[in-house]
CSV table of C-alpha atoms in Angstrom, one decimal:
chain,number,residue,atom,x,y,z
P,63,UNK,CA,4.3,31.8,12.8
P,64,UNK,CA,5.7,28.4,13.8
P,65,UNK,CA,3.5,25.5,12.7
P,66,UNK,CA,4.5,21.9,13.5
P,67,UNK,CA,3.3,18.8,11.7
P,68,UNK,CA,3.8,15.4,13.3
P,69,UNK,CA,3.6,12.0,11.5
P,70,UNK,CA,3.0,8.8,13.4
P,71,UNK,CA,4.3,6.1,11.1
P,72,UNK,CA,7.1,6.4,8.5
P,73,UNK,CA,6.1,3.7,6.0
P,74,UNK,CA,5.4,4.6,2.4
P,75,UNK,CA,2.4,6.8,3.1
P,76,UNK,CA,4.1,8.6,6.1
P,77,UNK,CA,7.2,9.4,4.1
P,78,UNK,CA,5.4,10.4,0.9
P,79,UNK,CA,3.3,12.7,3.1
P,80,UNK,CA,6.4,14.1,4.8
P,81,UNK,CA,7.8,14.8,1.3
P,82,UNK,CA,4.6,16.5,0.2
P,83,UNK,CA,4.5,18.6,3.3
P,84,UNK,CA,8.2,19.7,2.9
P,85,UNK,CA,7.4,20.8,-0.7
P,86,UNK,CA,4.1,22.5,0.3
P,87,UNK,CA,5.9,24.8,2.8
P,88,UNK,CA,2.8,25.2,5.1
P,89,UNK,CA,4.7,23.9,8.1
P,90,UNK,CA,7.9,25.3,9.6
P,91,UNK,CA,8.7,22.0,11.5
P,92,UNK,CA,8.0,18.5,10.3
P,93,UNK,CA,8.6,15.4,12.6
P,94,UNK,CA,8.1,11.8,11.4
P,95,UNK,CA,8.1,9.1,14.0
P,96,UNK,CA,8.5,5.3,13.6
P,97,UNK,CA,8.2,2.7,16.4
P,98,UNK,CA,11.0,0.6,14.9
P,99,UNK,CA,14.2,1.3,13.0
P,100,UNK,CA,13.4,1.3,9.4
P,101,UNK,CA,10.2,0.1,7.8
P,102,UNK,CA,8.8,-3.1,9.4
P,103,UNK,CA,5.2,-2.8,8.5
P,104,UNK,CA,3.1,-3.3,5.3
P,105,UNK,CA,5.6,-1.3,3.3
P,106,UNK,CA,8.4,-3.8,4.1
P,107,UNK,CA,6.3,-6.6,2.7
P,108,UNK,CA,4.9,-4.7,-0.3
P,109,UNK,CA,5.3,-6.1,-3.8
P,110,UNK,CA,5.2,-2.4,-5.0
P,111,UNK,CA,2.9,-3.2,-7.9
P,112,UNK,CA,1.1,-0.3,-9.6
P,113,UNK,CA,-1.6,-1.3,-12.2
P,114,UNK,CA,-4.2,1.0,-13.7
P,115,UNK,CA,-7.3,-0.4,-12.1
P,116,UNK,CA,-10.0,0.4,-9.6
P,117,UNK,CA,-13.4,-0.9,-8.9
P,118,UNK,CA,-14.7,2.5,-7.8
P,119,UNK,CA,-14.3,6.0,-9.2
P,120,UNK,CA,-12.4,7.1,-6.1
P,121,UNK,CA,-9.8,4.3,-6.4
P,122,UNK,CA,-9.4,4.9,-10.1
P,123,UNK,CA,-8.8,8.6,-9.4
P,124,UNK,CA,-6.2,7.9,-6.8
P,125,UNK,CA,-4.5,5.4,-9.2
P,126,UNK,CA,-4.3,7.9,-12.1
P,127,UNK,CA,-3.0,10.8,-10.0
P,128,UNK,CA,-0.5,8.7,-8.1
P,129,UNK,CA,0.8,7.1,-11.3
P,130,UNK,CA,1.7,10.5,-12.8
P,131,UNK,CA,3.3,11.7,-9.6
P,132,UNK,CA,5.4,8.5,-9.1
P,133,UNK,CA,6.6,8.5,-12.7
P,134,UNK,CA,7.7,12.1,-12.2
P,135,UNK,CA,9.5,11.2,-9.1
P,136,UNK,CA,11.3,8.4,-10.9
P,137,UNK,CA,12.2,10.6,-13.8
P,138,UNK,CA,14.6,9.0,-16.2
P,139,UNK,CA,16.3,6.9,-13.5
P,140,UNK,CA,14.2,3.8,-14.2
P,141,UNK,CA,16.9,1.5,-13.0
P,142,UNK,CA,16.5,2.5,-9.4
P,143,UNK,CA,13.4,1.9,-7.3
P,144,UNK,CA,11.1,2.1,-10.3
P,145,UNK,CA,10.7,-0.4,-13.2
P,146,UNK,CA,8.1,-0.1,-15.9
P,147,UNK,CA,6.3,-3.3,-16.8
P,148,UNK,CA,4.2,-4.7,-19.6
P,149,UNK,CA,0.8,-5.7,-18.2
P,150,UNK,CA,-1.6,-8.4,-19.2
P,151,UNK,CA,-5.1,-8.8,-17.9
P,152,UNK,CA,-6.3,-12.4,-17.6
P,153,UNK,CA,-9.9,-13.7,-17.3
P,154,UNK,CA,-11.6,-17.0,-17.2
P,155,UNK,CA,-13.9,-18.1,-20.1
P,156,UNK,CA,-17.1,-17.0,-18.3
P,157,UNK,CA,-15.7,-14.0,-16.5
P,158,UNK,CA,-16.9,-10.5,-17.4
P,159,UNK,CA,-14.3,-7.8,-17.7
P,160,UNK,CA,-15.5,-4.2,-17.3
P,161,UNK,CA,-13.2,-1.9,-19.3
P,162,UNK,CA,-14.6,1.1,-17.3
P,163,UNK,CA,-12.7,-0.2,-14.2
P,164,UNK,CA,-9.4,0.4,-15.9
P,165,UNK,CA,-7.7,3.8,-16.3
P,166,UNK,CA,-6.0,2.7,-19.5
P,167,UNK,CA,-7.6,1.2,-22.6
P,168,UNK,CA,-7.7,-2.6,-22.9
P,169,UNK,CA,-6.3,-4.1,-26.2
P,170,UNK,CA,-7.1,-7.7,-27.2
P,171,UNK,CA,-4.6,-7.7,-30.1
P,172,UNK,CA,-2.5,-10.9,-29.6
P,173,UNK,CA,-1.0,-10.3,-26.2
P,174,UNK,CA,2.4,-11.9,-25.4
P,175,UNK,CA,2.1,-13.4,-22.0
P,176,UNK,CA,5.7,-14.4,-21.6
P,177,UNK,CA,7.4,-17.5,-20.2
P,178,UNK,CA,4.4,-18.7,-18.3
P,179,UNK,CA,2.2,-19.0,-21.5
P,180,UNK,CA,2.3,-22.8,-21.7
P,181,UNK,CA,1.0,-23.1,-18.1
P,182,UNK,CA,-2.3,-21.2,-18.7
P,183,UNK,CA,-5.5,-22.9,-19.5
P,184,UNK,CA,-6.4,-22.7,-23.2
P,185,UNK,CA,-9.7,-21.0,-22.4
P,186,UNK,CA,-8.0,-18.1,-20.5
P,187,UNK,CA,-8.5,-14.7,-22.2
P,188,UNK,CA,-5.9,-12.0,-22.2
P,189,UNK,CA,-5.7,-8.2,-22.9
P,190,UNK,CA,-2.8,-5.8,-23.3
P,191,UNK,CA,-2.8,-2.7,-21.2
P,192,UNK,CA,-0.3,0.1,-20.4
P,193,UNK,CA,0.4,2.0,-17.3
P,194,UNK,CA,2.0,-0.6,-15.0
P,195,UNK,CA,5.2,-0.5,-13.0
P,196,UNK,CA,6.8,-2.1,-10.0
P,197,UNK,CA,8.7,-0.3,-7.2
P,198,UNK,CA,11.2,-1.3,-4.6
P,199,UNK,CA,9.2,0.3,-1.8
P,200,UNK,CA,11.8,0.1,1.0
P,201,UNK,CA,14.3,1.6,-1.3
P,202,UNK,CA,12.0,4.5,-2.1
P,203,UNK,CA,11.4,5.1,1.6
P,204,UNK,CA,15.1,5.2,2.2
P,205,UNK,CA,15.6,7.6,-0.7
P,206,UNK,CA,12.9,9.9,0.6
P,207,UNK,CA,14.5,9.9,4.0
P,208,UNK,CA,17.9,10.8,2.5
P,209,UNK,CA,16.3,13.6,0.4
P,210,UNK,CA,14.5,15.0,3.4
P,211,UNK,CA,17.3,14.8,6.0
P,212,UNK,CA,17.8,18.6,6.1
P,213,UNK,CA,14.0,19.4,6.0
P,214,UNK,CA,12.4,17.1,8.5
P,215,UNK,CA,13.3,15.2,11.7
P,216,UNK,CA,12.9,11.4,11.5
P,217,UNK,CA,12.7,9.8,15.0
P,218,UNK,CA,13.0,6.0,15.1
P,219,UNK,CA,12.1,3.9,18.1
P,220,UNK,CA,9.2,6.0,19.3
P,221,UNK,CA,6.1,4.0,20.1
P,222,UNK,CA,3.1,6.2,20.6
P,223,UNK,CA,1.2,5.4,23.8
P,224,UNK,CA,-1.3,8.3,23.9
P,225,UNK,CA,-2.7,10.6,21.3
P,226,UNK,CA,-5.2,13.3,22.1
P,227,UNK,CA,-6.5,16.7,21.2
P,228,UNK,CA,-5.4,19.4,23.7
P,229,UNK,CA,-6.8,22.9,23.3
P,230,UNK,CA,-5.7,24.2,19.9
P,231,UNK,CA,-3.1,21.5,19.4
P,232,UNK,CA,-2.7,17.7,19.3
P,233,UNK,CA,-0.4,15.9,21.8
P,234,UNK,CA,1.4,12.6,21.3
P,235,UNK,CA,3.1,10.8,24.2
P,236,UNK,CA,5.6,8.1,23.5
P,237,UNK,CA,6.9,5.1,25.5
P,238,UNK,CA,10.2,6.9,26.0
P,239,UNK,CA,8.4,9.7,27.9
P,240,UNK,CA,8.8,12.2,25.2
P,241,UNK,CA,5.7,14.3,24.5
P,242,UNK,CA,5.3,16.1,21.1
P,243,UNK,CA,2.8,18.8,20.6
P,244,UNK,CA,1.8,19.7,17.1
P,245,UNK,CA,-0.6,21.8,15.1
P,246,UNK,CA,-1.7,18.7,13.2
P,247,UNK,CA,-1.0,15.0,13.3
P,248,UNK,CA,-1.2,12.7,10.3
P,249,UNK,CA,-1.7,9.1,11.6
P,250,UNK,CA,-0.2,6.7,9.1
P,251,UNK,CA,0.1,3.7,11.4
P,252,UNK,CA,-0.8,1.0,8.9
P,253,UNK,CA,-2.2,-2.1,10.5
P,254,UNK,CA,-1.3,-0.8,14.0
P,255,UNK,CA,-4.1,1.7,13.8
P,256,UNK,CA,-6.6,-0.7,15.5
P,257,UNK,CA,-4.4,-1.0,18.6
P,258,UNK,CA,-4.1,1.4,21.5
P,259,UNK,CA,-3.9,4.4,21.5
P,260,UNK,CA,-5.6,4.6,18.1
P,261,UNK,CA,-8.3,2.0,18.5
P,262,UNK,CA,-11.1,4.5,18.9
P,263,UNK,CA,-10.2,6.3,15.7
P,264,UNK,CA,-10.2,2.9,13.8
P,265,UNK,CA,-13.6,2.0,15.2
P,266,UNK,CA,-15.0,5.3,14.2
P,267,UNK,CA,-14.0,4.7,10.6
P,268,UNK,CA,-14.8,1.0,10.8
P,269,UNK,CA,-11.2,0.1,9.9
P,270,UNK,CA,-10.3,-3.6,10.1
P,271,UNK,CA,-7.1,-5.6,9.5
P,272,UNK,CA,-6.8,-8.4,7.0
P,273,UNK,CA,-4.0,-10.8,6.2
P,274,UNK,CA,-2.1,-10.1,3.0
P,275,UNK,CA,-0.3,-13.1,1.5
P,276,UNK,CA,2.2,-13.2,-1.4
P,277,UNK,CA,3.6,-16.6,-2.4
P,278,UNK,CA,6.8,-17.2,-4.3
P,279,UNK,CA,6.4,-19.2,-7.5
P,280,UNK,CA,9.4,-21.3,-8.1
P,281,UNK,CA,9.6,-20.7,-11.8
P,282,UNK,CA,12.2,-18.6,-13.6
P,283,UNK,CA,11.1,-15.2,-14.8
P,284,UNK,CA,12.8,-12.9,-17.3
P,285,UNK,CA,13.1,-9.1,-17.7
P,286,UNK,CA,10.7,-9.4,-20.7
P,287,UNK,CA,8.0,-11.2,-18.8
P,288,UNK,CA,4.8,-9.1,-18.2
P,289,UNK,CA,2.9,-8.6,-15.0
P,290,UNK,CA,-0.3,-10.7,-15.2
P,291,UNK,CA,-3.3,-9.3,-13.4
P,292,UNK,CA,-6.4,-11.4,-12.7
P,293,UNK,CA,-9.1,-8.9,-11.6
P,294,UNK,CA,-11.9,-11.5,-11.1
P,295,UNK,CA,-10.0,-13.1,-8.3
P,296,UNK,CA,-8.0,-10.0,-7.2
P,297,UNK,CA,-4.6,-11.6,-7.8
P,298,UNK,CA,-1.5,-11.0,-9.8
P,299,UNK,CA,1.7,-12.7,-11.0
P,300,UNK,CA,4.7,-10.4,-10.8
P,301,UNK,CA,8.0,-11.4,-12.5
P,302,UNK,CA,11.0,-11.0,-10.3
P,303,UNK,CA,13.9,-11.7,-12.6
P,304,UNK,CA,16.5,-10.4,-10.2
P,305,UNK,CA,15.8,-13.4,-7.9
P,306,UNK,CA,14.7,-15.8,-10.6
P,307,UNK,CA,11.1,-16.3,-9.5
P,308,UNK,CA,7.5,-14.9,-9.7
P,309,UNK,CA,5.5,-13.4,-6.9
P,310,UNK,CA,1.9,-14.5,-6.7
P,311,UNK,CA,-0.3,-12.3,-4.6
P,312,UNK,CA,-3.9,-13.3,-3.9
P,313,UNK,CA,-6.7,-12.1,-1.6
P,314,UNK,CA,-6.8,-13.7,1.8
P,315,UNK,CA,-10.0,-14.2,3.6
P,316,UNK,CA,-8.5,-13.9,7.1
P,317,UNK,CA,-9.8,-10.8,8.9
P,318,UNK,CA,-9.0,-9.2,12.2
P,319,UNK,CA,-5.5,-10.4,12.5
P,320,UNK,CA,-2.8,-8.6,14.5
P,321,UNK,CA,0.6,-7.6,12.9
P,322,UNK,CA,2.6,-8.9,15.8
P,323,UNK,CA,1.2,-12.4,15.5
P,324,UNK,CA,2.2,-12.9,11.9
P,325,UNK,CA,5.9,-13.2,12.4
P,326,UNK,CA,5.5,-17.0,12.6
P,327,UNK,CA,5.3,-17.1,8.8
P,328,UNK,CA,3.0,-18.8,6.3
P,329,UNK,CA,0.5,-21.5,7.3
P,330,UNK,CA,-0.6,-24.6,5.4
P,331,UNK,CA,-3.9,-22.9,4.9
P,332,UNK,CA,-2.2,-19.9,3.2
P,333,UNK,CA,-0.5,-22.2,0.7
P,334,UNK,CA,-3.7,-24.2,0.1
P,335,UNK,CA,-5.7,-21.1,-0.5
P,336,UNK,CA,-3.1,-19.6,-2.9
P,337,UNK,CA,-2.8,-22.8,-4.9
P,338,UNK,CA,-6.5,-23.0,-5.3
P,339,UNK,CA,-6.7,-19.5,-6.8
P,340,UNK,CA,-3.7,-19.9,-9.1
P,341,UNK,CA,-4.9,-23.3,-10.3
P,342,UNK,CA,-8.1,-21.8,-11.7
P,343,UNK,CA,-5.8,-20.3,-14.4
P,344,UNK,CA,-2.7,-22.5,-14.3
P,345,UNK,CA,-3.7,-26.0,-13.2
P,346,UNK,CA,-0.1,-27.3,-13.0
P,347,UNK,CA,1.6,-24.4,-11.2
P,348,UNK,CA,0.0,-24.7,-7.8
P,349,UNK,CA,2.6,-27.2,-6.6
P,350,UNK,CA,5.4,-24.7,-7.3
P,351,UNK,CA,4.0,-22.3,-4.7
P,352,UNK,CA,6.0,-23.4,-1.7
P,353,UNK,CA,7.1,-20.3,0.3
P,354,UNK,CA,6.6,-16.6,0.4
P,355,UNK,CA,5.6,-13.7,2.7
P,356,UNK,CA,2.7,-12.9,4.9
P,357,UNK,CA,1.7,-9.7,6.8
P,358,UNK,CA,-1.5,-7.6,7.0
P,359,UNK,CA,-2.9,-4.3,6.1
P,360,UNK,CA,-5.7,-1.9,7.2
P,361,UNK,CA,-8.9,-2.0,5.1
P,362,UNK,CA,-11.8,0.5,5.0
P,363,UNK,CA,-15.4,-0.7,4.9
P,364,UNK,CA,-16.2,1.0,1.6
P,365,UNK,CA,-13.1,0.2,-0.4
P,366,UNK,CA,-11.4,3.6,-0.9
P,367,UNK,CA,-8.8,4.6,1.7
P,368,UNK,CA,-9.4,6.8,4.7
P,369,UNK,CA,-8.1,10.4,4.7
P,370,UNK,CA,-10.3,12.4,7.0
P,371,UNK,CA,-10.8,14.3,10.3
P,372,UNK,CA,-12.8,12.7,13.1
P,373,UNK,CA,-14.6,16.0,13.5
P,374,UNK,CA,-14.5,19.3,11.6
P,375,UNK,CA,-12.0,20.9,14.0
P,376,UNK,CA,-9.9,17.8,14.8
P,377,UNK,CA,-6.2,18.1,14.4
P,378,UNK,CA,-5.7,14.3,14.2
P,379,UNK,CA,-6.0,13.0,10.6
P,380,UNK,CA,-6.0,9.2,10.1
P,381,UNK,CA,-4.6,8.4,6.6
P,382,UNK,CA,-4.4,4.9,5.3
P,383,UNK,CA,-6.7,1.8,5.2
P,384,UNK,CA,-5.6,1.4,1.6
P,385,UNK,CA,-6.7,-2.2,1.4
P,386,UNK,CA,-3.2,-3.6,0.5
P,387,UNK,CA,-2.6,-0.8,-2.1
P,388,UNK,CA,-0.8,1.7,0.0
P,389,UNK,CA,2.0,2.2,-2.5
P,390,UNK,CA,-0.3,2.4,-5.5
P,391,UNK,CA,-2.3,5.2,-3.9
P,392,UNK,CA,0.5,6.8,-1.9
P,393,UNK,CA,1.3,9.9,-3.9
P,394,UNK,CA,-2.2,11.3,-4.1
P,395,UNK,CA,-3.2,10.2,-0.6
P,396,UNK,CA,-0.1,12.0,0.7
P,397,UNK,CA,-1.2,15.2,-1.1
P,398,UNK,CA,-4.7,15.0,0.3
P,399,UNK,CA,-3.5,14.3,3.9
P,400,UNK,CA,-1.1,17.2,3.9
P,401,UNK,CA,-3.7,19.6,2.3
P,402,UNK,CA,-6.2,18.6,5.1
P,403,UNK,CA,-3.5,19.1,7.8
P,404,UNK,CA,-2.6,22.5,6.4
P,405,UNK,CA,-6.1,23.9,6.6
P,406,UNK,CA,-6.6,26.7,9.1
P,407,UNK,CA,-8.8,25.3,11.8
P,408,UNK,CA,-7.9,27.8,14.5
P,409,UNK,CA,-10.4,27.7,17.3
P,410,UNK,CA,-11.1,31.2,18.7
P,411,UNK,CA,-10.1,31.3,22.4
P,412,UNK,CA,-12.9,32.0,24.7
């Protein structure tokens, strides 16, 4: 029997899910659509950082399972899209660190914090921890598309304008006039999920969009420098030796932004907010945050991402709202979304 699976959105979650679906073999036809050519959404701006951490049991589980799957995908070719990293956890003098929130053991034995060591406050505490890596997310998406070229159809330039349940199928209509009917639809639209025609689904799951900012620190980094994670302020410093700088990602407080309005770049407020966070640990480095990148991502109200049916028999499955951690959770979220889509939900005809 022919079973068709449709993906709306071909970022990291969409393509990881398409790969999982091709391997599972539950669908005879797989179509992945993307409204642009290539990845222009959150995946394009992603730092690709994977660290073994989660505030909730659900996010820790996603992190652990995805880490195993991503390492297996990378195999021995660690010079491609995947690069293992040493990781240091940093905390202020009065900040409590909960070891249970990490999926790997913390080790306080004389951590080497690399070339930025002289810039940290003397009262900053550090731990060693394993299990971190960084990925070139657009390169991974391109690799998946090459690997799947004979197994799935990837359709660029298709903007969905209507998505609905229709009898025992789901139907997506695109701005080109094309209509695709499928047995199941995995909606991996990233921050566009709050816009028509998906807005009702987003409201049902209370999904909101928040700005994501990563600033470029104008200090040279080396291949031996570690990733430095600051869980208390939800920020990290990522060495980028290939471009002779660091990437500083911090948590923005700007909610309900729209992806199409962020093309104007960083604001003065973005720089000011990032400098204030970094200067809690490195008082002299804030002035070296002068440029960077800004976009947005979908966030769930409870923290863990959304992978669910709207109703028990629904054929439309929103997948995402990964709170800026789409890559870190992608492998396991993809498996869960495909497993849900593959369930037999045939409605008896009356």
